Coordinates of C-alpha atoms in Angstrom, one line a residue:
Chain A
M1456 CA 31.8 4.3 -10.2
D1457 CA 32.4 2.0 -7.2
A1458 CA 30.5 2.2 -3.9
A1459 CA 33.0 4.4 -2.2
E1460 CA 33.0 6.9 -5.0
R1461 CA 29.2 6.9 -4.9
D1462 CA 29.2 7.6 -1.2
L1463 CA 31.6 10.4 -1.7
L1464 CA 29.5 11.9 -4.4
A1465 CA 26.3 11.6 -2.3
E1466 CA 28.1 13.3 0.6
T1467 CA 29.2 16.1 -1.7
L1468 CA 25.8 16.6 -3.1
R1469 CA 24.1 16.5 0.3
K1470 CA 26.5 19.3 1.6
T1471 CA 25.9 21.3 -1.6
M1472 CA 22.1 21.0 -1.3
T1473 CA 22.2 21.9 2.4
A1474 CA 24.2 25.1 1.6
A1475 CA 22.2 26.4 -1.3
T1476 CA 18.9 26.0 -3.1
G1477 CA 17.2 27.2 -6.3
Q1478 CA 19.3 29.3 -8.7
A1479 CA 22.4 29.2 -6.4
L1480 CA 22.2 25.4 -6.1
D1481 CA 21.9 25.1 -9.9
A1482 CA 25.1 27.1 -10.2
S1483 CA 26.9 25.0 -7.6
L1484 CA 25.8 21.8 -9.3
T1485 CA 27.0 23.1 -12.6
D1486 CA 30.4 23.8 -11.1
L1487 CA 30.4 20.3 -9.6
G1488 CA 30.0 18.8 -13.1
W1489 CA 26.2 18.0 -13.1
A1490 CA 26.0 18.2 -16.9
E1491 CA 28.8 15.7 -17.5
L1492 CA 27.6 13.3 -14.8
L1493 CA 24.1 13.3 -16.3
A1494 CA 25.4 12.8 -19.8
E1495 CA 27.8 10.0 -18.9
Q1496 CA 26.1 8.2 -16.0
P1497 CA 22.4 9.1 -15.8
D1498 CA 21.6 5.8 -14.0
I1499 CA 23.7 7.0 -11.1
A1500 CA 23.2 10.8 -11.4
V1501 CA 19.4 10.8 -11.5
P1502 CA 18.4 8.6 -8.6
L1503 CA 21.1 10.1 -6.3
T1504 CA 20.6 13.7 -7.1
F1505 CA 16.8 13.8 -7.2
R1506 CA 16.4 11.6 -4.0
L1507 CA 18.7 14.0 -2.2
L1508 CA 16.7 17.0 -3.4
G1509 CA 13.8 15.4 -1.7
E1510 CA 15.6 14.5 1.5
T1511 CA 17.3 17.9 1.9
G1512 CA 14.2 20.0 0.9
A1513 CA 16.3 21.9 -1.6
H1514 CA 15.2 22.5 -5.2
A1515 CA 16.9 23.1 -8.5
P1516 CA 15.6 23.3 -12.1
L1517 CA 17.3 20.0 -13.0
L1518 CA 14.2 18.3 -14.4
N1519 CA 14.8 20.4 -17.5
D1520 CA 18.2 18.9 -17.9
V1521 CA 17.0 15.3 -17.6
L1522 CA 14.4 15.9 -20.3
L1523 CA 16.7 17.8 -22.6
N1524 CA 19.4 15.2 -22.1
A1525 CA 16.9 12.4 -22.9
A1526 CA 15.9 14.3 -26.0
G1527 CA 19.5 14.6 -27.1
R1528 CA 19.5 18.4 -26.7
P1529 CA 22.0 20.5 -24.8
V1530 CA 21.2 21.0 -21.1
G1531 CA 21.0 24.3 -19.2
G1532 CA 17.7 25.6 -20.7
T1533 CA 14.0 25.1 -20.1
L1534 CA 11.1 23.5 -21.9
P1535 CA 7.4 23.4 -21.5
L1536 CA 6.3 20.5 -19.2
P1537 CA 2.9 18.9 -19.1
Y1538 CA 1.1 19.3 -15.8
T1539 CA -1.9 17.5 -14.5
G1540 CA -5.3 18.6 -15.7
G1541 CA -4.1 19.4 -19.2
T1542 CA -2.1 22.5 -18.3
W1543 CA 1.6 23.1 -19.0
V1544 CA 4.3 24.8 -17.0
V1545 CA 7.9 26.0 -17.3
W1546 CA 10.4 25.5 -14.5
E1547 CA 12.5 28.6 -14.8
R1548 CA 16.2 28.5 -14.1
D1549 CA 16.2 31.8 -12.0
D1550 CA 14.3 32.4 -8.8
S1551 CA 12.4 35.5 -9.9
A1552 CA 9.5 33.4 -11.2
A1553 CA 8.9 31.9 -7.8
G1554 CA 5.9 32.7 -5.6
T1555 CA 2.7 31.6 -7.5
T1556 CA 2.5 27.9 -6.9
L1557 CA 1.3 26.0 -3.8
D1558 CA 5.0 25.5 -3.1
A1559 CA 6.0 29.1 -3.4
E1560 CA 9.7 28.3 -3.4
L1561 CA 9.5 26.7 -6.9
P1562 CA 9.9 29.0 -9.9
L1563 CA 7.0 27.4 -11.9
H1564 CA 4.5 29.2 -14.0
T1565 CA 1.9 28.1 -16.5
V1566 CA 2.5 28.4 -20.3
P1567 CA 0.7 27.3 -23.5
A1568 CA 1.1 23.7 -24.4
G1569 CA 4.5 22.7 -25.9
P1570 CA 5.8 19.8 -28.0
P1571 CA 5.9 16.3 -26.6
V1572 CA 8.7 15.6 -24.1
P1573 CA 10.5 12.4 -23.2
L1574 CA 8.2 11.5 -20.3
A1575 CA 9.9 8.3 -19.0
A1576 CA 13.2 9.9 -18.0
G1577 CA 11.4 12.8 -16.3
R1578 CA 8.9 10.6 -14.5
V1579 CA 11.7 8.5 -13.0
A1580 CA 13.6 11.6 -11.9
L1581 CA 10.5 13.1 -10.3
G1582 CA 9.7 9.7 -8.7
W1583 CA 13.0 9.7 -6.9
W1584 CA 12.4 13.3 -5.8
L1585 CA 9.0 12.4 -4.4
V1586 CA 10.4 9.3 -2.5
G1587 CA 13.1 11.6 -1.1
T1588 CA 10.5 14.1 0.0
G1589 CA 8.5 11.3 1.6
R1590 CA 11.6 10.1 3.5
A1591 CA 12.2 13.6 4.8
M1592 CA 8.6 13.7 6.1
L1593 CA 9.0 10.3 7.7
A1594 CA 12.2 11.3 9.4
L1595 CA 10.5 14.4 10.9
A1596 CA 7.5 12.5 12.1
R1597 CA 9.6 9.6 13.5
Q1598 CA 11.8 12.0 15.5
H1599 CA 8.8 13.8 16.9
A1600 CA 7.1 10.5 17.9
V1601 CA 10.2 9.4 19.7
D1602 CA 10.8 12.8 21.4
R1603 CA 7.3 14.0 22.3
V1604 CA 5.8 12.7 25.6
Q1605 CA 2.1 12.7 26.3
F1606 CA 0.3 10.7 29.1
G1607 CA 3.8 10.1 30.4
R1608 CA 4.9 8.1 27.4
P1609 CA 6.5 8.8 24.0
L1610 CA 4.1 9.1 21.2
A1611 CA 6.1 6.3 19.5
S1612 CA 4.8 3.9 22.1
F1613 CA 1.2 4.2 20.9
Q1614 CA 0.3 1.5 18.4
A1615 CA -2.0 3.8 16.3
V1616 CA 1.0 6.2 15.8
R1617 CA 3.4 3.3 15.1
H1618 CA 1.1 1.9 12.4
R1619 CA 0.8 5.2 10.6
L1620 CA 4.6 5.4 10.4
A1621 CA 4.9 1.7 9.4
E1622 CA 2.3 2.3 6.6
T1623 CA 4.4 5.3 5.4
F1624 CA 7.6 3.2 5.4
V1625 CA 5.9 0.4 3.4
A1626 CA 4.6 2.9 0.8
L1627 CA 8.0 4.5 0.3
D1628 CA 9.9 1.2 0.1
G1629 CA 7.4 -0.1 -2.4
A1630 CA 7.7 3.0 -4.6
E1631 CA 11.5 2.8 -4.4
V1632 CA 11.7 -0.7 -5.9
T1633 CA 9.3 0.3 -8.8
L1634 CA 11.8 3.2 -9.5
V1635 CA 14.7 0.8 -9.6
A1636 CA 12.7 -1.5 -11.9
A1637 CA 11.6 1.3 -14.3
T1638 CA 13.4 0.5 -17.5
D1639 CA 10.7 1.4 -20.1
E1640 CA 7.7 3.7 -20.6
L1641 CA 5.2 1.7 -18.7
G1642 CA 7.7 1.0 -15.9
A1643 CA 8.4 4.7 -15.6
L1644 CA 4.6 5.5 -15.6
L1645 CA 4.0 3.0 -12.8
A1646 CA 7.0 4.2 -10.8
K1647 CA 5.9 7.8 -10.9
A1648 CA 2.4 6.8 -9.9
A1649 CA 3.7 4.7 -7.0
A1650 CA 6.1 7.5 -5.9
G1651 CA 3.4 10.2 -6.0
Q1652 CA 1.0 8.0 -4.1
A1653 CA 3.7 7.2 -1.5
A1654 CA 4.7 10.8 -1.0
L1655 CA 1.0 11.8 -0.5
T1656 CA 0.6 8.8 1.9
A1657 CA 3.7 10.1 3.8
A1658 CA 2.2 13.6 3.9
R1659 CA -1.1 12.4 5.3
H1660 CA 0.3 10.2 8.0
C1661 CA 3.3 12.4 9.0
Q1662 CA 1.1 15.5 9.2
Q1663 CA -1.2 13.6 11.6
V1664 CA 1.7 12.2 13.8
L1665 CA 3.2 15.7 14.0
G1666 CA 0.0 17.1 15.4
G1667 CA -0.2 20.8 16.1
V1668 CA 3.5 21.6 15.6
G1669 CA 3.4 20.1 12.1
F1670 CA 0.7 22.6 11.2
T1671 CA 2.8 25.6 12.1
A1672 CA 4.8 27.5 9.5
E1673 CA 7.9 27.4 11.6
H1674 CA 8.1 23.6 11.3
D1675 CA 9.5 22.2 8.1
L1676 CA 6.7 19.7 7.4
H1677 CA 4.6 22.0 5.4
R1678 CA 7.4 22.7 2.9
H1679 CA 7.7 19.0 2.1
V1680 CA 3.9 18.6 1.9
R1681 CA 3.6 21.4 -0.6
R1682 CA 6.5 20.1 -2.6
A1683 CA 5.0 16.6 -2.8
M1684 CA 1.7 18.0 -4.0
V1685 CA 3.3 20.2 -6.7
L1686 CA 5.7 17.5 -7.9
D1687 CA 2.9 14.9 -8.0
G1688 CA 1.1 16.9 -10.7
L1689 CA 4.2 17.3 -12.9
L1690 CA 4.3 14.9 -15.9
G1691 CA 1.1 13.3 -14.7
S1692 CA -0.3 12.8 -11.2
A1693 CA -0.5 9.5 -9.4
R1694 CA -4.2 9.6 -10.0
E1695 CA -3.9 10.3 -13.7
L1696 CA -1.1 7.8 -14.3
T1697 CA -3.0 5.0 -12.4
R1698 CA -6.0 5.6 -14.7
E1699 CA -3.7 5.5 -17.7
A1700 CA -2.3 2.2 -16.6
G1701 CA -5.8 0.8 -16.3
A1702 CA -6.6 2.0 -19.8
L1703 CA -3.5 0.3 -21.1
L1704 CA -4.5 -3.0 -19.5
R1705 CA -7.9 -2.8 -21.0
A1706 CA -6.5 -1.9 -24.4
G1707 CA -3.9 -4.7 -24.3
G1708 CA -6.2 -7.3 -22.8
S1709 CA -3.8 -8.4 -20.1
A1710 CA -1.4 -7.2 -17.4
P1711 CA 2.2 -6.9 -18.5
R1712 CA 4.8 -8.5 -16.2
L1713 CA 7.6 -6.0 -16.2
V1714 CA 10.3 -7.7 -14.0
H1715 CA 11.5 -11.3 -14.4
L1716 CA 13.7 -13.5 -12.3
Chain B
M694 CA 19.4 -29.5 -26.2
S695 CA 16.3 -31.7 -26.3
V696 CA 13.1 -30.1 -25.0
T697 CA 12.3 -33.2 -23.1
S698 CA 15.3 -32.9 -20.7
P699 CA 16.2 -30.1 -18.4
P700 CA 19.1 -27.9 -19.3
G701 CA 22.6 -29.0 -18.2
N702 CA 23.5 -25.5 -17.1
M703 CA 21.8 -23.8 -14.2
D704 CA 21.1 -20.3 -15.7
V705 CA 17.6 -19.1 -15.0
G706 CA 16.8 -18.2 -18.6
G707 CA 17.8 -21.6 -19.9
F708 CA 15.9 -23.3 -17.2
R709 CA 12.7 -21.3 -17.9
W710 CA 13.0 -21.9 -21.6
G711 CA 13.5 -25.7 -21.2
L712 CA 10.7 -25.9 -18.7
R713 CA 8.2 -24.0 -20.9
A714 CA 9.1 -26.2 -23.8
W715 CA 8.6 -29.4 -21.7
L716 CA 5.3 -28.1 -20.3
D717 CA 4.1 -27.3 -23.8
E718 CA 4.6 -30.9 -24.7
H719 CA 3.3 -32.5 -21.5
D720 CA -0.2 -31.4 -20.6
L721 CA -0.6 -31.4 -16.8
S722 CA -3.8 -29.3 -16.9
P723 CA -6.3 -30.1 -14.1
G724 CA -9.6 -31.8 -14.8
P725 CA -13.0 -30.3 -14.4
D726 CA -13.4 -31.4 -10.7
H727 CA -12.6 -28.5 -8.4
S728 CA -13.2 -30.3 -5.1
L729 CA -10.4 -30.2 -2.5
D730 CA -9.8 -33.9 -3.0
A731 CA -9.3 -33.3 -6.7
Q732 CA -7.0 -30.4 -6.1
V733 CA -4.8 -32.4 -3.8
A734 CA -4.7 -35.3 -6.2
Q735 CA -3.8 -32.8 -9.0
L736 CA -1.1 -31.4 -6.9
A737 CA 0.4 -34.8 -6.3
R738 CA 0.2 -35.5 -10.1
V739 CA 1.9 -32.3 -11.0
R740 CA 4.7 -32.8 -8.4
R741 CA 5.3 -36.4 -9.5
A742 CA 5.5 -35.5 -13.2
L743 CA 7.8 -32.6 -12.5
F744 CA 10.0 -34.7 -10.2
D745 CA 10.2 -37.6 -12.6
A746 CA 11.2 -35.2 -15.4
D747 CA 13.8 -33.6 -13.0
W748 CA 12.3 -30.1 -13.0
M749 CA 11.2 -30.4 -9.4
R750 CA 14.7 -31.5 -8.4
Y751 CA 16.5 -28.3 -9.4
G752 CA 17.3 -25.8 -6.6
W753 CA 17.4 -28.6 -4.0
P754 CA 20.6 -30.2 -2.6
A755 CA 21.8 -33.6 -3.7
E756 CA 21.3 -34.9 -0.1
V757 CA 17.6 -35.0 -0.7
R758 CA 17.9 -36.2 -4.4
G759 CA 18.0 -32.7 -5.7
L760 CA 20.1 -31.7 -8.7
G761 CA 21.5 -28.5 -7.1
G762 CA 21.5 -25.0 -8.6
P763 CA 20.2 -21.8 -7.0
A764 CA 16.9 -21.7 -5.1
V765 CA 15.6 -19.2 -7.6
L766 CA 14.9 -22.0 -10.0
R767 CA 12.2 -23.2 -7.6
A768 CA 10.6 -19.7 -7.9
V769 CA 10.7 -20.0 -11.7
L770 CA 9.1 -23.4 -11.6
G771 CA 6.4 -22.3 -9.2
E772 CA 5.7 -19.2 -11.3
E773 CA 5.2 -21.4 -14.4
V774 CA 2.9 -23.8 -12.4
A775 CA 0.9 -20.8 -11.2
T776 CA 0.8 -19.0 -14.5
R777 CA -0.5 -22.2 -16.3
E778 CA -2.9 -22.9 -13.4
L779 CA -1.6 -26.4 -13.0
A780 CA -2.0 -26.5 -9.2
E781 CA -3.5 -24.4 -6.5
P782 CA -0.6 -22.1 -5.5
G783 CA -1.2 -22.1 -1.8
I784 CA -0.9 -25.8 -1.4
Y785 CA 1.8 -26.1 -4.1
S786 CA 4.0 -23.6 -2.1
M787 CA 3.9 -25.7 1.1
I788 CA 7.0 -27.6 0.0
E789 CA 8.9 -24.3 0.2
V790 CA 8.6 -24.2 3.9
L791 CA 8.5 -27.9 4.7
A792 CA 11.4 -29.2 2.7
P793 CA 14.0 -26.5 3.8
T794 CA 13.0 -27.1 7.4
M795 CA 13.8 -30.8 7.1
I796 CA 17.0 -30.1 5.2
S797 CA 18.2 -27.7 8.0
Y798 CA 16.9 -29.5 11.1
A799 CA 16.2 -33.2 10.5
P800 CA 18.9 -35.8 11.0
P801 CA 20.5 -36.1 7.5
A802 CA 19.3 -39.7 7.0
L803 CA 15.7 -38.8 7.8
A804 CA 15.8 -35.8 5.5
A805 CA 17.3 -38.0 2.7
E806 CA 14.6 -40.6 3.2
M807 CA 11.6 -38.3 3.6
V808 CA 12.1 -35.1 1.5
P809 CA 12.0 -36.9 -1.9
R810 CA 8.6 -38.3 -0.9
L811 CA 7.3 -34.8 -0.6
L812 CA 9.0 -33.3 -3.7
S813 CA 7.8 -36.2 -5.8
G814 CA 4.2 -35.9 -4.8
R815 CA 4.1 -39.3 -3.1
E816 CA 3.2 -37.7 0.2
Q817 CA 1.5 -34.6 1.5
W818 CA 2.8 -33.1 4.7
C819 CA 1.4 -30.5 7.1
Q820 CA 2.8 -28.0 9.6
G821 CA 1.4 -28.0 13.2
F822 CA 2.1 -24.5 14.5
S823 CA -1.0 -22.5 15.5
E824 CA -3.1 -23.5 18.5
P825 CA -6.5 -22.3 19.7
G826 CA -4.7 -20.2 22.4
S827 CA -1.7 -19.2 20.3
G828 CA -2.4 -17.4 17.0
S829 CA -0.4 -14.2 16.7
D830 CA 1.4 -15.0 19.9
L831 CA 2.8 -18.3 18.6
A832 CA 5.5 -18.5 21.2
S833 CA 2.8 -19.1 23.9
L834 CA 1.9 -22.5 22.5
T835 CA 1.1 -25.2 25.0
T836 CA 1.0 -28.6 23.2
R837 CA 3.3 -30.5 25.5
A838 CA 6.0 -33.1 24.7
V839 CA 7.3 -35.1 27.6
P840 CA 10.2 -37.6 27.5
R841 CA 9.3 -41.2 28.6
D842 CA 11.3 -44.4 28.1
G843 CA 13.4 -43.0 25.3
H844 CA 10.4 -41.6 23.4
W845 CA 8.4 -38.4 23.6
V846 CA 4.8 -38.3 24.5
I847 CA 2.7 -35.4 23.0
N848 CA -0.6 -34.0 24.2
G849 CA -2.4 -30.9 22.9
Q850 CA -4.2 -29.4 20.0
K851 CA -3.3 -27.6 16.8
V852 CA -5.5 -25.5 14.5
W853 CA -5.3 -24.0 11.0
T854 CA -3.2 -27.0 10.0
S855 CA -3.3 -27.0 6.2
L856 CA -4.0 -30.3 4.5
A857 CA -3.8 -32.3 7.8
Q858 CA -6.5 -34.7 6.6
F859 CA -4.3 -35.6 3.6
A860 CA -0.9 -35.5 5.3
A861 CA 1.3 -38.4 6.0
R862 CA 3.7 -36.4 8.2
C863 CA 3.6 -33.3 10.3
V864 CA 6.3 -30.8 11.3
L865 CA 5.0 -30.1 14.8
L866 CA 6.0 -27.4 17.4
T867 CA 5.7 -28.5 21.0
R868 CA 6.5 -27.1 24.4
T869 CA 9.2 -28.9 26.3
A870 CA 10.1 -26.0 28.7
P871 CA 9.0 -22.5 29.5
G872 CA 9.7 -19.5 27.1
H873 CA 10.9 -19.1 23.6
N874 CA 13.7 -21.5 24.2
G875 CA 11.3 -24.2 25.5
I876 CA 9.8 -24.9 22.1
T877 CA 10.9 -28.2 20.4
A878 CA 10.0 -29.4 16.9
F879 CA 9.2 -33.0 15.9
F880 CA 8.6 -34.8 12.6
V881 CA 5.5 -36.9 13.4
D882 CA 3.9 -39.7 11.3
M883 CA 0.2 -38.7 11.0
D884 CA -0.9 -42.4 11.4
T885 CA 0.5 -42.6 14.9
P886 CA -2.2 -43.7 17.4
G887 CA -3.7 -40.8 19.3
I888 CA -3.9 -38.3 16.5
T889 CA -7.3 -37.1 15.5
V890 CA -7.9 -34.7 12.5
R891 CA -11.1 -32.7 12.1
P892 CA -11.3 -30.5 9.0
L893 CA -12.5 -26.9 9.7
R894 CA -15.3 -25.4 7.7
T895 CA -14.2 -22.0 6.5
M896 CA -16.1 -19.1 4.9
H897 CA -14.6 -19.6 1.5
G898 CA -16.0 -23.2 1.3
V899 CA -12.7 -25.1 0.9
D900 CA -11.9 -27.3 3.9
E901 CA -8.2 -27.1 3.5
F902 CA -7.5 -26.4 7.2
A903 CA -8.0 -28.7 10.1
E904 CA -7.8 -29.1 13.8
V905 CA -5.4 -31.8 15.0
F906 CA -5.7 -33.4 18.4
F907 CA -2.8 -35.2 20.1
D908 CA -3.7 -37.6 22.9
D909 CA -0.7 -39.5 24.3
V910 CA 1.0 -39.6 20.9
V911 CA 4.3 -41.4 21.2
V912 CA 7.1 -40.1 19.0
P913 CA 10.6 -41.7 18.7
A914 CA 13.4 -39.5 20.0
D915 CA 15.1 -39.6 16.6
R916 CA 12.2 -37.7 15.1
M917 CA 13.2 -34.5 16.9
L918 CA 14.1 -31.7 14.5
G919 CA 17.3 -30.1 15.8
Q920 CA 17.8 -30.0 19.6
P921 CA 15.4 -29.5 22.4
G922 CA 14.6 -25.8 22.4
D923 CA 15.4 -25.2 18.7
G924 CA 11.7 -24.9 17.7
W925 CA 11.4 -21.2 17.8
R926 CA 14.5 -20.7 15.7
L927 CA 13.1 -23.3 13.2
A928 CA 9.9 -21.4 12.9
M929 CA 11.7 -18.1 12.4
D930 CA 14.0 -19.7 9.8
L931 CA 10.9 -20.5 7.7
L932 CA 10.3 -16.8 7.0
P933 CA 12.9 -16.3 4.3
H934 CA 11.6 -19.2 2.3
E935 CA 7.9 -18.2 2.8
R936 CA 8.6 -14.6 1.9
S937 CA 10.7 -15.2 -1.2
T938 CA 9.8 -18.3 -3.2
C939 CA 6.2 -18.7 -1.9
F940 CA 5.4 -15.0 -2.5
W941 CA 6.7 -15.1 -6.0
H942 CA 4.4 -18.0 -6.7
R943 CA 1.4 -16.2 -5.2
I944 CA 2.2 -13.0 -7.2
A945 CA 2.3 -15.0 -10.4
H946 CA -1.1 -16.5 -9.5
L947 CA -2.6 -13.0 -8.8
Y948 CA -1.4 -11.8 -12.2
T949 CA -3.5 -14.6 -13.8
R950 CA -6.5 -13.4 -11.9
L951 CA -6.0 -9.8 -13.0
D952 CA -5.7 -11.0 -16.6
R953 CA -8.9 -12.9 -16.2
L954 CA -10.6 -9.9 -14.7
V955 CA -9.5 -7.7 -17.7
A956 CA -10.9 -10.3 -20.0
E957 CA -14.2 -10.6 -18.2
T958 CA -15.1 -7.1 -17.2
S959 CA -17.1 -4.7 -19.3
I960 CA -16.9 -1.8 -16.9
P961 CA -14.4 0.8 -18.1
D962 CA -13.2 1.9 -14.6
D963 CA -9.6 2.4 -15.5
A964 CA -8.7 4.1 -12.2
E965 CA -9.7 1.0 -10.2
L966 CA -8.1 -1.4 -12.6
G967 CA -5.0 0.6 -12.7
A968 CA -4.8 0.8 -8.9
A969 CA -5.0 -3.0 -8.7
Y970 CA -2.3 -3.4 -11.3
L971 CA -0.1 -0.8 -9.6
A972 CA -0.3 -2.6 -6.3
L973 CA 0.6 -6.0 -8.0
H974 CA 3.4 -4.4 -9.9
T975 CA 4.8 -2.9 -6.7
V976 CA 4.9 -6.2 -4.8
R977 CA 6.3 -8.0 -7.9
C978 CA 9.2 -5.5 -8.0
R979 CA 9.7 -5.8 -4.2
S980 CA 9.7 -9.6 -4.3
H981 CA 12.1 -9.5 -7.3
A982 CA 14.5 -7.4 -5.2
T983 CA 14.1 -9.8 -2.3
Q984 CA 14.9 -12.9 -4.5
R985 CA 18.0 -11.1 -5.7
R986 CA 19.2 -10.3 -2.1
L987 CA 18.6 -13.9 -1.2
A988 CA 20.6 -15.1 -4.2
E989 CA 23.4 -12.8 -3.2
G990 CA 23.6 -14.6 0.1
E991 CA 22.0 -11.9 2.2
R992 CA 20.2 -13.0 5.3
L993 CA 16.5 -12.0 5.1
G994 CA 14.9 -10.5 8.2
A995 CA 12.4 -8.0 9.4
E996 CA 12.3 -6.1 6.1
T997 CA 10.4 -9.0 4.6
S998 CA 7.4 -7.7 6.6
V999 CA 7.3 -5.0 3.9
D1000 CA 6.9 -7.7 1.3
K1001 CA 4.1 -9.3 3.4
V1002 CA 2.2 -6.0 3.8
L1003 CA 2.5 -5.2 0.1
L1004 CA 1.3 -8.7 -0.9
A1005 CA -1.7 -8.9 1.4
T1006 CA -2.7 -5.3 0.4
A1007 CA -2.4 -6.1 -3.3
E1008 CA -4.3 -9.3 -3.0
Q1009 CA -7.2 -7.7 -1.2
R1010 CA -7.3 -4.7 -3.5
L1011 CA -7.4 -7.0 -6.5
F1012 CA -10.3 -9.0 -5.3
E1013 CA -12.2 -5.9 -4.2
T1014 CA -11.7 -4.7 -7.8
V1015 CA -13.0 -8.0 -9.0
R1016 CA -16.2 -7.5 -7.0
D1017 CA -16.5 -3.9 -8.3
L1018 CA -15.9 -4.5 -11.9
L1019 CA -17.9 -7.8 -12.2
P1020 CA -21.0 -6.4 -10.4
G1021 CA -23.3 -9.1 -9.1
V1022 CA -21.2 -12.0 -10.4
L1023 CA -19.8 -13.4 -7.2
E1024 CA -23.0 -12.7 -5.3
L1025 CA -25.4 -14.3 -7.8
T1026 CA -23.5 -16.9 -9.9
D1027 CA -21.7 -20.1 -9.1
T1028 CA -18.3 -18.9 -10.1
P1029 CA -14.7 -19.6 -8.8
W1030 CA -14.4 -15.9 -8.2
R1031 CA -16.7 -16.3 -5.1
S1032 CA -14.4 -18.6 -3.2
E1033 CA -11.3 -16.7 -4.3
Y1034 CA -12.8 -13.4 -3.2
L1035 CA -13.6 -14.8 0.2
Y1036 CA -10.2 -16.4 0.6
A1037 CA -8.5 -13.1 0.0
K1038 CA -10.1 -11.9 3.3
A1039 CA -7.6 -14.1 5.0
A1040 CA -4.6 -12.5 3.3
T1041 CA -4.1 -10.0 6.2
I1042 CA -4.5 -12.8 8.8
Y1043 CA -2.4 -15.8 7.8
G1044 CA 1.3 -15.9 8.0
G1045 CA 1.4 -13.1 10.6
T1046 CA -1.5 -10.6 10.7
A1047 CA -1.3 -7.1 9.1
E1048 CA -1.0 -5.7 12.6
I1049 CA 1.9 -8.0 13.6
Q1050 CA 3.7 -7.0 10.4
R1051 CA 3.3 -3.3 11.2
N1052 CA 4.5 -3.9 14.8
I1053 CA 7.6 -5.5 13.4
I1054 CA 8.2 -2.7 10.9
A1055 CA 7.7 -0.1 13.7
R1056 CA 10.0 -1.8 16.1
R1057 CA 12.7 -3.2 13.9
L1058 CA 12.8 -1.0 10.8
L1059 CA 11.8 2.3 12.2
D1060 CA 13.4 1.8 15.6
L1061 CA 10.5 3.2 17.5
G1062 CA 11.3 1.3 20.7
R1063 CA 8.8 -0.7 22.7
E1064 CA 5.1 -0.2 22.7

């Protein structure tokens, strides 16, 4: 797939995700050939699709497919997914299960523990989703800072505001390169931790920059904040995974260098 | 291929393999003396040995006695030097800003004569940029250069000049006219009459920085780097070098310190250890991507401020973790950790403060307009 084809695919996906979400989006993506794209070119399908889910604020039960595909099983179903704190959840394919999690749009509910799942593939996919969600929050906060005038000046002219947004930008860019570099179990673990941390950093700073309006239900920010929090816990939170990385270091006696010139 | 000679081809893997084999056979480990004098002598020894064995010549152009090949070979060499702790990485990396400046701006004959002296460890050089009144606001510098009888006469003061007391030459920024376009660079011999060097005492106990005073210092006109007014552009052109190769060296150094911490600590605080590792891994991935962009011919710009913020943050987090996981060690014992911990405090100050980097990100990458 060359750059032009990738751009076209991204445009198509973005339009699809803007038009539908949840069960309807799942159906649209199936019609577009999601299963074939995932099977044949997961390195393109996963970053693009999951980042766009984050940026558009749409959702679909595609994490199931990534894990099923990595396990060599047919896609289209569901499987129990480990969640932070030792609980397990299922991400249903229809919308009727929605309404109980902090992000009430997502059809997640808790289930008894299941068999092990291929974590690395799922963590990278969720990492891209979290970075996309972070970028969506940053875009909202940036626009608000440019548009909103107080004391006769745009908020964006105040250094305290600028530095919060810059901090968010750094966190998201940092997380993104760890995702690109995630080619093994440890790389995926670190990338999910970086992405979760970046999305939560974005949530904190963007909420503050958006002030009162960002606290209202009519503004989109809270949807992204909720999503970031729920996705962070899936397949291991940033906090848990960071601790796990530290334990691996102590057990191994040194710090693995994962990328090389 | 013999392990005593560099590879004929320029691929990175072959270079690294050959270099490692050569270093395994040629012990360049430093001696027990950790004084600054000893560090600088060790740096010269390492450079000379690597230059004589050709490793130091790869990644530099033939005009300065280099053997060509991509600049990434210099990053590989520096990573190996840092990982084996052969030389202090901060002063080792100074060639990465000094030599490219000379290659780009010095008259070709001057670069051809001088740069090999630096690469081969026969000379140390310094960089006279910051002034007492011009830190973050570098473009406000006031050290004046005035033409007189076919020469230039320089008066003023520099500060934070690394290794000035050891340096034979200085890449010096002066003011020749008002504004950004009134800054002019010179290549000055440090033994010229009128130059006084006074080392600064710093809180980490290593006097590697100095104040340098210029009193009617006469510099020949052919020692100008570029044209009058090119100085600001010269300073800006350093950034891609500093933020690619130098950063890669520093990251390699920080990994050695994390390894050492893992070996020495008995406190099972996996969360803090993991956070330090995650921050280092993140900046390593970022720097790797930056090296790749540079290798593909991209021009680096404001986005390297992200690399700088990630690196400074990772360095400070690492050394705070050292303090937390080796409780009492750097307070109560005579350990190298103490000086390194204190030096990390400067990571968000040198090379453009953390605040300046965030200003650049806000203005140039987030397009937030003026403050």
